Amino acid sequence: MNMNHHVGLRGSILNPLSVDRCQWLPEGLLVYDRAGKILYCGPNKKIPGLKYKLLALAGKNVIIPGLIDCHSHLSQFDAIGQTGFTLLDWLKNHIYPAEVCLKDKNNAENTSQRYFQSLLADGVTFSVLYTNFKTGVLAARRQAEKSGIRAIIGYTLMDRAVPGYLKQNPAKTIAECRALSGLFKKSGNGRLYFSLNPRFAPACTPGYLKRIGQLAQKEDLYIQTHLSENLFEVRAVKKAFPKIKTYAEVYDRFGLLTGKTLLAHCIHLSKAERELVMKRGCGVVHCPSSNLFLHSGRFPLEHWENYPRLALGSDIAAGPSFSMLDVMRDGYYANIQKLSGLFHMATLGAAQTLGLGDNLGNLAQGKQADFVVLKADDARFSSADDVLSRIIFRSGQVEIKKVLIAGQEVWPQPYKNDGQP
Ligand SMILES: [Zn+2]
């Protein structure tokens, strides 16, 4: 194949357009250039002036945009399925001992490699994650680059109410984060971002939160944290910050509620707290599988229905599955809603939550060709809802044939970086 040719794919295409609109093209065509930019997505027909080489695909297929997981913990990979507790005891008994393993360079490399391969195998092309220690960030960055995946990577920041082996010296860690931020900005494949990830308010002293907020503002960084996941956690916040009225206000006091903040859970917020989060324009990440697993409570979707920055997260390891299709299914169990809405929260809505909606999230012309090819040999679909119902509620029977990022195959073929962003 001439390497300068555009590439075309024929197949059925499912393309999210908004919360309640999903385009279904039974006989579709997707064309992208060698730099991985989409040139055409629409009905399969001859397009005057558009020449391309067809990518050979056997059988019938459904093409969907790459799935985006907006909240996950890489360093908890080996603790998936550890049962018996709700949030605070689960952290103590299963999670802190798992996270400390990332201090070892070999463990960090090995865990990161397995984590990204698991995501790609499930069609996730963008992972917003927490790891632990500087070693963990460097390993995640290296392995993410090798795999070709897109990611926002930060390490969990905490200096109190956690075991001594995870407690940090704020001055040292902030200096490390500043250096890591510079490293991510100066070099890399253009697919990775560094973030600041305070674990949650009770695990950070006021002084630490203040420094994190200042660094985020100075370096224009994403912030990831948890907000109001569990009622015992909410009580712990009241105890740790007795002079501040609400949990959301704690983060706001230290400059941590910004347009680049991603708040996981947001289950038990008061009306005033929700209004504050909306006013600051933070991303809200609903993690239904995790909420069910840890019996944390139900995310009240009814209060967020028209909010434009709403996404889904697996919350590995509290959520047991890497498949965003499984997370969508659990989202339906948490709240009756349209399947197109759930699909949107793991694609276009997720990209918009990250502020990257102009380039990612669906198969619109001009965006990056991040997509997943699903096998659909024996399937007959009549509508977008029909396809969504099949892939969400029978995800175990969905075979993922290929995953591509910027038009380059990243799964099952190993990724070779040739400079595309
Ligand atoms: Zn989490």
CSV table of C-alpha atoms and ligand atoms in Angstrom, one decimal:
chain,number,residue,atom,x,y,z
A,1,MET,CA,0.0,0.0,0.0
A,2,ASN,CA,1.3,3.5,-0.9
A,3,MET,CA,1.9,5.0,2.6
A,4,ASN,CA,0.6,8.4,1.4
A,5,HIS,CA,-2.9,7.1,0.6
A,6,HIS,CA,-5.9,7.9,2.7
A,7,VAL,CA,-7.5,4.9,4.3
A,8,GLY,CA,-11.2,3.8,4.1
A,9,LEU,CA,-13.3,1.3,6.0
A,10,ARG,CA,-16.7,0.0,5.1
A,11,GLY,CA,-19.1,-1.3,7.8
A,12,SER,CA,-22.0,-0.3,9.9
A,13,ILE,CA,-21.2,2.8,12.0
A,14,LEU,CA,-22.6,4.0,15.3
A,15,ASN,CA,-21.7,7.6,15.9
A,16,PRO,CA,-22.8,9.6,19.0
A,17,LEU,CA,-24.0,13.1,18.2
A,18,SER,CA,-25.4,14.3,21.5
A,19,VAL,CA,-26.9,13.0,24.7
A,20,ASP,CA,-30.1,11.8,23.0
A,21,ARG,CA,-28.9,11.5,19.4
A,22,CYS,CA,-26.8,8.6,18.0
A,23,GLN,CA,-26.3,8.3,14.3
A,24,TRP,CA,-26.7,4.8,12.8
A,25,LEU,CA,-25.3,4.0,9.4
A,26,PRO,CA,-26.1,0.4,8.4
A,27,GLU,CA,-23.9,0.8,5.3
A,28,GLY,CA,-21.3,3.3,6.3
A,29,LEU,CA,-17.9,4.5,5.2
A,30,LEU,CA,-15.1,6.0,7.3
A,31,VAL,CA,-12.1,7.6,5.6
A,32,TYR,CA,-9.1,9.1,7.3
A,33,ASP,CA,-5.7,10.4,6.2
A,34,ARG,CA,-2.3,9.1,7.1
A,35,ALA,CA,-2.0,11.6,10.0
A,36,GLY,CA,-5.1,10.0,11.6
A,37,LYS,CA,-7.6,12.7,10.9
A,38,ILE,CA,-11.1,11.8,9.8
A,39,LEU,CA,-11.9,13.0,6.3
A,40,TYR,CA,-15.4,11.5,5.9
A,41,CYS,CA,-17.9,9.5,8.0
A,42,GLY,CA,-21.2,8.9,6.4
A,43,PRO,CA,-23.2,6.6,4.1
A,44,ASN,CA,-21.1,4.3,1.9
A,45,LYS,CA,-21.0,6.1,-1.5
A,46,LYS,CA,-18.6,7.5,-4.0
A,47,ILE,CA,-17.3,10.8,-2.8
A,48,PRO,CA,-16.0,13.0,-5.7
A,49,GLY,CA,-12.3,13.8,-5.3
A,50,LEU,CA,-11.8,11.5,-2.3
A,51,LYS,CA,-9.4,8.6,-3.1
A,52,TYR,CA,-8.5,6.0,-0.5
A,53,LYS,CA,-7.3,2.5,-0.1
A,54,LEU,CA,-9.8,0.2,1.6
A,55,LEU,CA,-8.7,-1.5,4.8
A,56,ALA,CA,-9.6,-5.2,4.4
A,57,LEU,CA,-12.0,-6.4,7.1
A,58,ALA,CA,-13.5,-9.8,6.9
A,59,GLY,CA,-17.2,-10.3,7.7
A,60,LYS,CA,-19.7,-7.8,8.9
A,61,ASN,CA,-18.6,-5.2,11.4
A,62,VAL,CA,-19.8,-2.3,13.5
A,63,ILE,CA,-17.5,0.7,14.0
A,64,ILE,CA,-17.8,2.8,17.1
A,65,PRO,CA,-15.7,5.6,18.4
A,66,GLY,CA,-12.9,4.7,20.9
A,67,LEU,CA,-14.3,4.5,24.4
A,68,ILE,CA,-13.1,6.9,27.1
A,69,ASP,CA,-12.7,6.0,30.7
A,70,CYS,CA,-12.7,9.2,32.8
A,71,HIS,CA,-11.8,7.6,36.2
A,72,SER,CA,-9.6,4.6,37.0
A,73,HIS,CA,-6.8,3.5,39.3
A,74,LEU,CA,-3.9,1.8,37.5
A,75,SER,CA,-2.2,0.9,40.8
A,76,GLN,CA,-5.2,-1.0,42.0
A,77,PHE,CA,-5.1,-3.4,39.0
A,78,ASP,CA,-4.3,-6.5,41.1
A,79,ALA,CA,-6.9,-5.7,43.8
A,80,ILE,CA,-9.9,-6.1,41.4
A,81,GLY,CA,-12.7,-8.1,43.0
A,82,GLN,CA,-11.5,-7.9,46.6
A,83,THR,CA,-14.8,-7.9,48.5
A,84,GLY,CA,-16.2,-7.6,52.0
A,85,PHE,CA,-16.0,-3.9,52.8
A,86,THR,CA,-17.4,-0.4,52.0
A,87,LEU,CA,-15.1,2.4,51.0
A,88,LEU,CA,-12.9,3.3,54.0
A,89,ASP,CA,-12.3,-0.3,55.2
A,90,TRP,CA,-11.8,-1.5,51.6
A,91,LEU,CA,-9.1,1.1,51.2
A,92,LYS,CA,-7.4,0.0,54.4
A,93,ASN,CA,-7.7,-3.7,53.9
A,94,HIS,CA,-7.1,-4.1,50.2
A,95,ILE,CA,-6.1,-1.0,48.4
A,96,TYR,CA,-3.3,0.7,50.4
A,97,PRO,CA,-1.3,-2.6,50.4
A,98,ALA,CA,-1.8,-2.9,46.6
A,99,GLU,CA,-0.8,0.7,45.9
A,100,VAL,CA,2.5,0.5,47.7
A,101,CYS,CA,3.7,-2.2,45.3
A,102,LEU,CA,4.0,0.5,42.6
A,103,LYS,CA,7.1,1.9,44.5
A,104,ASP,CA,9.1,-0.9,42.9
A,105,LYS,CA,10.1,0.0,39.4
A,106,ASN,CA,9.7,-3.5,37.9
A,107,ASN,CA,6.2,-3.9,39.5
A,108,ALA,CA,5.2,-0.4,38.2
A,109,GLU,CA,6.3,-1.3,34.6
A,110,ASN,CA,4.7,-4.7,34.7
A,111,THR,CA,1.4,-3.4,36.2
A,112,SER,CA,1.2,-0.5,33.8
A,113,GLN,CA,1.8,-2.7,30.8
A,114,ARG,CA,-0.9,-5.2,31.8
A,115,TYR,CA,-3.3,-2.3,32.6
A,116,PHE,CA,-3.0,-0.6,29.2
A,117,GLN,CA,-3.3,-3.9,27.3
A,118,SER,CA,-6.4,-4.7,29.3
A,119,LEU,CA,-8.0,-1.4,28.4
A,120,LEU,CA,-7.1,-1.6,24.7
A,121,ALA,CA,-8.5,-5.2,24.5
A,122,ASP,CA,-11.8,-3.7,25.8
A,123,GLY,CA,-11.8,-0.8,23.2
A,124,VAL,CA,-10.7,1.9,25.6
A,125,THR,CA,-8.6,4.4,23.7
A,126,PHE,CA,-8.3,7.1,26.5
A,127,SER,CA,-7.7,6.4,30.2
A,128,VAL,CA,-7.9,9.1,32.9
A,129,LEU,CA,-6.0,7.5,35.7
A,130,TYR,CA,-4.4,7.5,39.1
A,131,THR,CA,-1.2,5.6,39.9
A,132,ASN,CA,1.2,5.9,42.9
A,133,PHE,CA,4.7,7.4,43.4
A,134,LYS,CA,6.9,9.1,40.8
A,135,THR,CA,8.1,5.6,39.8
A,136,GLY,CA,4.5,4.8,38.9
A,137,VAL,CA,4.0,7.9,36.8
A,138,LEU,CA,7.2,7.3,34.8
A,139,ALA,CA,6.3,3.7,34.3
A,140,ALA,CA,2.7,4.5,33.2
A,141,ARG,CA,4.0,7.2,30.8
A,142,ARG,CA,6.5,4.8,29.2
A,143,GLN,CA,4.0,1.9,28.9
A,144,ALA,CA,1.3,4.2,27.6
A,145,GLU,CA,3.6,5.5,24.9
A,146,LYS,CA,4.5,2.0,24.0
A,147,SER,CA,0.9,1.0,23.7
A,148,GLY,CA,-0.2,4.1,21.8
A,149,ILE,CA,-3.1,4.8,24.2
A,150,ARG,CA,-4.2,8.3,25.2
A,151,ALA,CA,-4.1,9.1,28.9
A,152,ILE,CA,-4.2,11.6,31.7
A,153,ILE,CA,-1.7,10.3,34.3
A,154,GLY,CA,-1.3,11.5,37.9
A,155,TYR,CA,-0.2,9.9,41.2
A,156,THR,CA,-2.3,9.9,44.3
A,157,LEU,CA,-1.4,12.7,46.6
A,158,MET,CA,-1.9,12.2,50.4
A,159,ASP,CA,-0.1,13.3,53.6
A,160,ARG,CA,-2.4,12.2,56.4
A,161,ALA,CA,-4.9,9.5,57.5
A,162,VAL,CA,-3.2,6.8,55.3
A,163,PRO,CA,-0.5,4.3,56.3
A,164,GLY,CA,3.0,5.7,56.8
A,165,TYR,CA,4.3,3.9,53.7
A,166,LEU,CA,2.0,6.0,51.5
A,167,LYS,CA,2.3,9.3,53.4
A,168,GLN,CA,4.1,12.0,51.4
A,169,ASN,CA,6.2,15.0,52.3
A,170,PRO,CA,4.3,17.8,50.6
A,171,ALA,CA,7.3,20.0,49.7
A,172,LYS,CA,9.1,17.1,48.1
A,173,THR,CA,6.1,15.8,46.2
A,174,ILE,CA,5.1,19.2,44.9
A,175,ALA,CA,8.7,19.7,43.5
A,176,GLU,CA,8.4,16.2,41.9
A,177,CYS,CA,5.0,17.1,40.4
A,178,ARG,CA,6.4,20.4,39.0
A,179,ALA,CA,9.2,18.5,37.3
A,180,LEU,CA,6.9,15.8,36.0
A,181,SER,CA,4.6,18.4,34.6
A,182,GLY,CA,7.5,19.9,32.7
A,183,LEU,CA,8.5,16.5,31.4
A,184,PHE,CA,5.0,15.7,30.0
A,185,LYS,CA,4.8,19.1,28.4
A,186,LYS,CA,8.3,19.1,26.8
A,187,SER,CA,8.4,15.6,25.4
A,188,GLY,CA,6.2,12.6,24.4
A,189,ASN,CA,3.9,11.5,21.7
A,190,GLY,CA,1.3,14.2,22.2
A,191,ARG,CA,-1.3,11.8,23.6
A,192,LEU,CA,-0.4,12.1,27.3
A,193,TYR,CA,-1.2,14.7,30.0
A,194,PHE,CA,0.0,15.0,33.6
A,195,SER,CA,-2.5,15.7,36.4
A,196,LEU,CA,-2.5,16.4,40.1
A,197,ASN,CA,-4.6,13.8,42.0
A,198,PRO,CA,-5.2,14.5,45.7
A,199,ARG,CA,-6.7,11.2,46.9
A,200,PHE,CA,-9.7,12.9,48.7
A,201,ALA,CA,-9.9,15.8,51.2
A,202,PRO,CA,-9.5,13.7,54.4
A,203,ALA,CA,-6.2,12.3,53.2
A,204,CYS,CA,-4.6,15.8,52.7
A,205,THR,CA,-3.7,18.5,55.1
A,206,PRO,CA,-5.0,22.1,54.3
A,207,GLY,CA,-1.4,23.1,53.6
A,208,TYR,CA,-1.0,20.3,51.0
A,209,LEU,CA,-4.3,21.1,49.3
A,210,LYS,CA,-3.3,24.7,49.0
A,211,ARG,CA,0.0,23.9,47.4
A,212,ILE,CA,-1.7,21.5,45.0
A,213,GLY,CA,-4.2,24.2,44.0
A,214,GLN,CA,-1.4,26.7,43.4
A,215,LEU,CA,0.6,24.3,41.3
A,216,ALA,CA,-2.4,23.3,39.2
A,217,GLN,CA,-3.1,27.0,38.5
A,218,LYS,CA,0.5,27.8,37.7
A,219,GLU,CA,1.0,24.9,35.4
A,220,ASP,CA,-2.6,24.8,34.0
A,221,LEU,CA,-3.0,21.1,35.0
A,222,TYR,CA,-5.9,18.7,35.2
A,223,ILE,CA,-6.9,17.9,38.8
A,224,GLN,CA,-8.5,14.6,39.6
A,225,THR,CA,-10.1,13.7,43.0
A,226,HIS,CA,-13.0,12.0,44.7
A,227,LEU,CA,-16.0,13.9,46.0
A,228,SER,CA,-18.8,12.7,48.2
A,229,GLU,CA,-18.6,9.0,47.4
A,230,ASN,CA,-19.5,7.5,50.8
A,231,LEU,CA,-21.3,8.9,53.9
A,232,PHE,CA,-18.5,7.9,56.3
A,233,GLU,CA,-16.1,9.8,54.0
A,234,VAL,CA,-18.3,12.9,54.2
A,235,ARG,CA,-18.2,12.6,58.0
A,236,ALA,CA,-14.4,12.3,57.9
A,237,VAL,CA,-14.3,15.5,55.9
A,238,LYS,CA,-16.4,17.4,58.5
A,239,LYS,CA,-14.0,16.2,61.2
A,240,ALA,CA,-10.8,17.1,59.2
A,241,PHE,CA,-12.1,20.5,58.1
A,242,PRO,CA,-14.4,21.6,61.0
A,243,LYS,CA,-14.5,25.2,59.9
A,244,ILE,CA,-15.6,24.6,56.3
A,245,LYS,CA,-19.3,24.1,55.8
A,246,THR,CA,-19.4,21.5,53.0
A,247,TYR,CA,-17.1,18.9,51.3
A,248,ALA,CA,-17.2,20.7,48.0
A,249,GLU,CA,-16.3,24.0,49.7
A,250,VAL,CA,-13.2,22.3,51.1
A,251,TYR,CA,-11.8,21.8,47.5
A,252,ASP,CA,-13.0,25.3,46.5
A,253,ARG,CA,-11.3,26.9,49.4
A,254,PHE,CA,-7.9,25.7,48.1
A,255,GLY,CA,-8.5,26.5,44.4
A,256,LEU,CA,-9.2,22.9,43.4
A,257,LEU,CA,-12.5,23.4,41.7
A,258,THR,CA,-11.6,24.5,38.2
A,259,GLY,CA,-12.6,23.9,34.6
A,260,LYS,CA,-9.9,21.2,34.4
A,261,THR,CA,-11.0,19.4,37.6
A,262,LEU,CA,-12.5,15.9,37.3
A,263,LEU,CA,-14.6,14.9,40.3
A,264,ALA,CA,-15.4,11.2,40.7
A,265,HIS,CA,-18.7,10.1,42.3
A,266,CYS,CA,-20.6,13.2,43.6
A,267,ILE,CA,-23.3,11.0,45.1
A,268,HIS,CA,-24.2,12.7,48.4
A,269,LEU,CA,-23.9,16.4,47.5
A,270,SER,CA,-26.3,19.0,48.8
A,271,LYS,CA,-28.0,21.3,46.3
A,272,ALA,CA,-25.6,24.1,47.2
A,273,GLU,CA,-22.6,21.8,46.6
A,274,ARG,CA,-23.9,20.8,43.2
A,275,GLU,CA,-24.5,24.4,42.3
A,276,LEU,CA,-20.9,25.2,43.3
A,277,VAL,CA,-19.5,22.4,41.1
A,278,MET,CA,-21.6,23.5,38.2
A,279,LYS,CA,-20.6,27.2,38.7
A,280,ARG,CA,-16.9,26.2,38.6
A,281,GLY,CA,-17.5,24.1,35.5
A,282,CYS,CA,-15.8,20.9,36.9
A,283,GLY,CA,-16.1,17.6,35.1
A,284,VAL,CA,-18.3,15.1,37.0
A,285,VAL,CA,-17.5,11.4,36.6
A,286,HIS,CA,-20.2,8.9,37.4
A,287,CYS,CA,-18.8,5.5,38.3
A,288,PRO,CA,-21.8,3.2,38.6
A,289,SER,CA,-20.0,-0.2,38.7
A,290,SER,CA,-17.8,1.0,41.6
A,291,ASN,CA,-20.9,2.5,43.4
A,292,LEU,CA,-22.7,-0.8,43.2
A,293,PHE,CA,-19.6,-2.8,44.3
A,294,LEU,CA,-18.8,-0.7,47.4
A,295,HIS,CA,-22.5,-0.1,48.1
A,296,SER,CA,-21.7,3.7,48.2
A,297,GLY,CA,-25.1,4.9,47.1
A,298,ARG,CA,-26.8,5.9,43.8
A,299,PHE,CA,-25.6,8.8,41.7
A,300,PRO,CA,-28.6,11.1,41.4
A,301,LEU,CA,-28.5,11.6,37.6
A,302,GLU,CA,-31.8,13.6,37.8
A,303,HIS,CA,-29.8,16.5,39.2
A,304,TRP,CA,-27.2,16.5,36.4
A,305,GLU,CA,-29.3,15.8,33.3
A,306,ASN,CA,-28.5,19.0,31.5
A,307,TYR,CA,-25.0,19.4,32.7
A,308,PRO,CA,-22.6,19.4,29.8
A,309,ARG,CA,-19.6,17.9,31.6
A,310,LEU,CA,-20.7,14.5,32.6
A,311,ALA,CA,-18.7,11.3,31.9
A,312,LEU,CA,-18.4,7.7,33.0
A,313,GLY,CA,-15.6,6.0,34.8
A,314,SER,CA,-14.8,2.4,35.5
A,315,ASP,CA,-13.1,3.3,38.9
A,316,ILE,CA,-10.9,0.2,38.7
A,317,ALA,CA,-10.5,-1.6,41.2
A,318,ALA,CA,-13.8,-0.8,42.9
A,319,GLY,CA,-15.3,-1.2,39.5
A,320,PRO,CA,-14.3,-4.7,38.4
A,321,SER,CA,-14.5,-4.3,34.6
A,322,PHE,CA,-12.3,-2.5,32.0
A,323,SER,CA,-15.2,-2.6,29.6
A,324,MET,CA,-17.0,0.7,29.4
A,325,LEU,CA,-19.9,-1.3,27.9
A,326,ASP,CA,-20.2,-3.0,31.3
A,327,VAL,CA,-20.0,0.4,33.0
A,328,MET,CA,-22.8,1.6,30.7
A,329,ARG,CA,-24.9,-1.4,31.7
A,330,ASP,CA,-24.4,-0.6,35.4
A,331,GLY,CA,-25.2,3.0,34.7
A,332,TYR,CA,-28.6,1.8,33.5
A,333,TYR,CA,-29.1,-0.2,36.7
A,334,ALA,CA,-28.3,2.9,38.7
A,335,ASN,CA,-30.6,5.2,36.8
A,336,ILE,CA,-33.2,4.5,34.1
A,337,GLN,CA,-32.0,6.5,31.1
A,338,LYS,CA,-31.6,6.3,27.4
A,339,LEU,CA,-28.8,4.1,26.2
A,340,SER,CA,-27.7,6.8,23.8
A,341,GLY,CA,-27.1,9.0,26.9
A,342,LEU,CA,-24.8,6.3,28.5
A,343,PHE,CA,-22.9,5.8,25.2
A,344,HIS,CA,-22.5,9.6,25.0
A,345,MET,CA,-21.0,9.7,28.5
A,346,ALA,CA,-18.2,7.2,27.5
A,347,THR,CA,-17.5,8.9,24.1
A,348,LEU,CA,-18.4,12.4,23.0
A,349,GLY,CA,-19.6,13.6,26.5
A,350,ALA,CA,-16.4,12.2,28.0
A,351,ALA,CA,-14.2,14.1,25.5
A,352,GLN,CA,-16.2,17.3,26.2
A,353,THR,CA,-15.7,16.7,29.9
A,354,LEU,CA,-12.0,16.6,29.3
A,355,GLY,CA,-12.1,19.8,27.2
A,356,LEU,CA,-11.0,17.7,24.2
A,357,GLY,CA,-14.4,17.5,22.4
A,358,ASP,CA,-13.0,19.3,19.3
A,359,ASN,CA,-10.6,16.5,18.5
A,360,LEU,CA,-12.0,13.4,20.1
A,361,GLY,CA,-15.2,11.6,21.2
A,362,ASN,CA,-17.0,10.7,17.9
A,363,LEU,CA,-16.3,10.1,14.2
A,364,ALA,CA,-17.0,13.7,12.9
A,365,GLN,CA,-14.9,15.0,10.1
A,366,GLY,CA,-11.7,16.7,11.3
A,367,LYS,CA,-11.4,14.7,14.5
A,368,GLN,CA,-8.9,12.0,15.3
A,369,ALA,CA,-9.6,8.5,13.9
A,370,ASP,CA,-9.9,6.7,17.3
A,371,PHE,CA,-12.3,3.8,16.8
A,372,VAL,CA,-13.1,0.2,17.6
A,373,VAL,CA,-14.2,-2.5,15.1
A,374,LEU,CA,-16.8,-4.9,16.6
A,375,LYS,CA,-17.6,-8.2,14.9
A,376,ALA,CA,-21.3,-8.4,13.9
A,377,ASP,CA,-21.5,-11.4,11.6
A,378,ASP,CA,-24.8,-12.8,12.7
A,379,ALA,CA,-26.4,-9.6,13.9
A,380,ARG,CA,-29.3,-7.8,12.3
A,381,PHE,CA,-29.8,-4.3,13.7
A,382,SER,CA,-32.6,-1.9,12.8
A,383,SER,CA,-31.6,1.2,14.9
A,384,ALA,CA,-28.9,2.8,17.1
A,385,ASP,CA,-30.9,1.7,20.2
A,386,ASP,CA,-30.9,-1.9,18.8
A,387,VAL,CA,-27.1,-2.0,18.5
A,388,LEU,CA,-26.6,-0.3,21.9
A,389,SER,CA,-28.9,-2.7,23.6
A,390,ARG,CA,-27.0,-5.6,22.2
A,391,ILE,CA,-23.5,-4.4,22.9
A,392,ILE,CA,-24.3,-3.0,26.4
A,393,PHE,CA,-26.4,-5.9,27.8
A,394,ARG,CA,-24.6,-8.7,26.0
A,395,SER,CA,-21.1,-7.3,26.2
A,396,GLY,CA,-19.6,-10.7,27.0
A,397,GLN,CA,-20.6,-11.8,23.5
A,398,VAL,CA,-19.1,-8.7,21.8
A,399,GLU,CA,-15.9,-9.5,19.9
A,400,ILE,CA,-13.6,-6.6,19.5
A,401,LYS,CA,-11.6,-7.2,16.3
A,402,LYS,CA,-9.4,-4.1,16.1
A,403,VAL,CA,-8.7,-0.9,18.0
A,404,LEU,CA,-7.2,2.1,16.3
A,405,ILE,CA,-5.9,5.4,17.6
A,406,ALA,CA,-5.2,8.2,15.2
A,407,GLY,CA,-5.7,5.6,12.4
A,408,GLN,CA,-3.0,3.4,13.8
A,409,GLU,CA,-3.8,-0.1,15.0
A,410,VAL,CA,-3.0,-0.4,18.7
A,411,TRP,CA,-4.8,-3.7,19.4
A,412,PRO,CA,-4.3,-6.6,18.7
A,413,GLN,CA,-1.3,-5.5,16.7
A,414,PRO,CA,1.5,-3.9,18.7
A,415,TYR,CA,1.7,-0.1,18.2
A,416,LYS,CA,4.6,1.5,16.4
A,417,ASN,CA,4.8,5.2,16.9
A,418,ASP,CA,5.2,7.1,13.7
A,419,GLY,CA,4.6,10.6,15.0
A,420,GLN,CA,0.8,11.0,14.9
A,421,PRO,CA,-0.7,12.9,17.8
B,1,ZN,ZN,-11.5,6.3,42.4
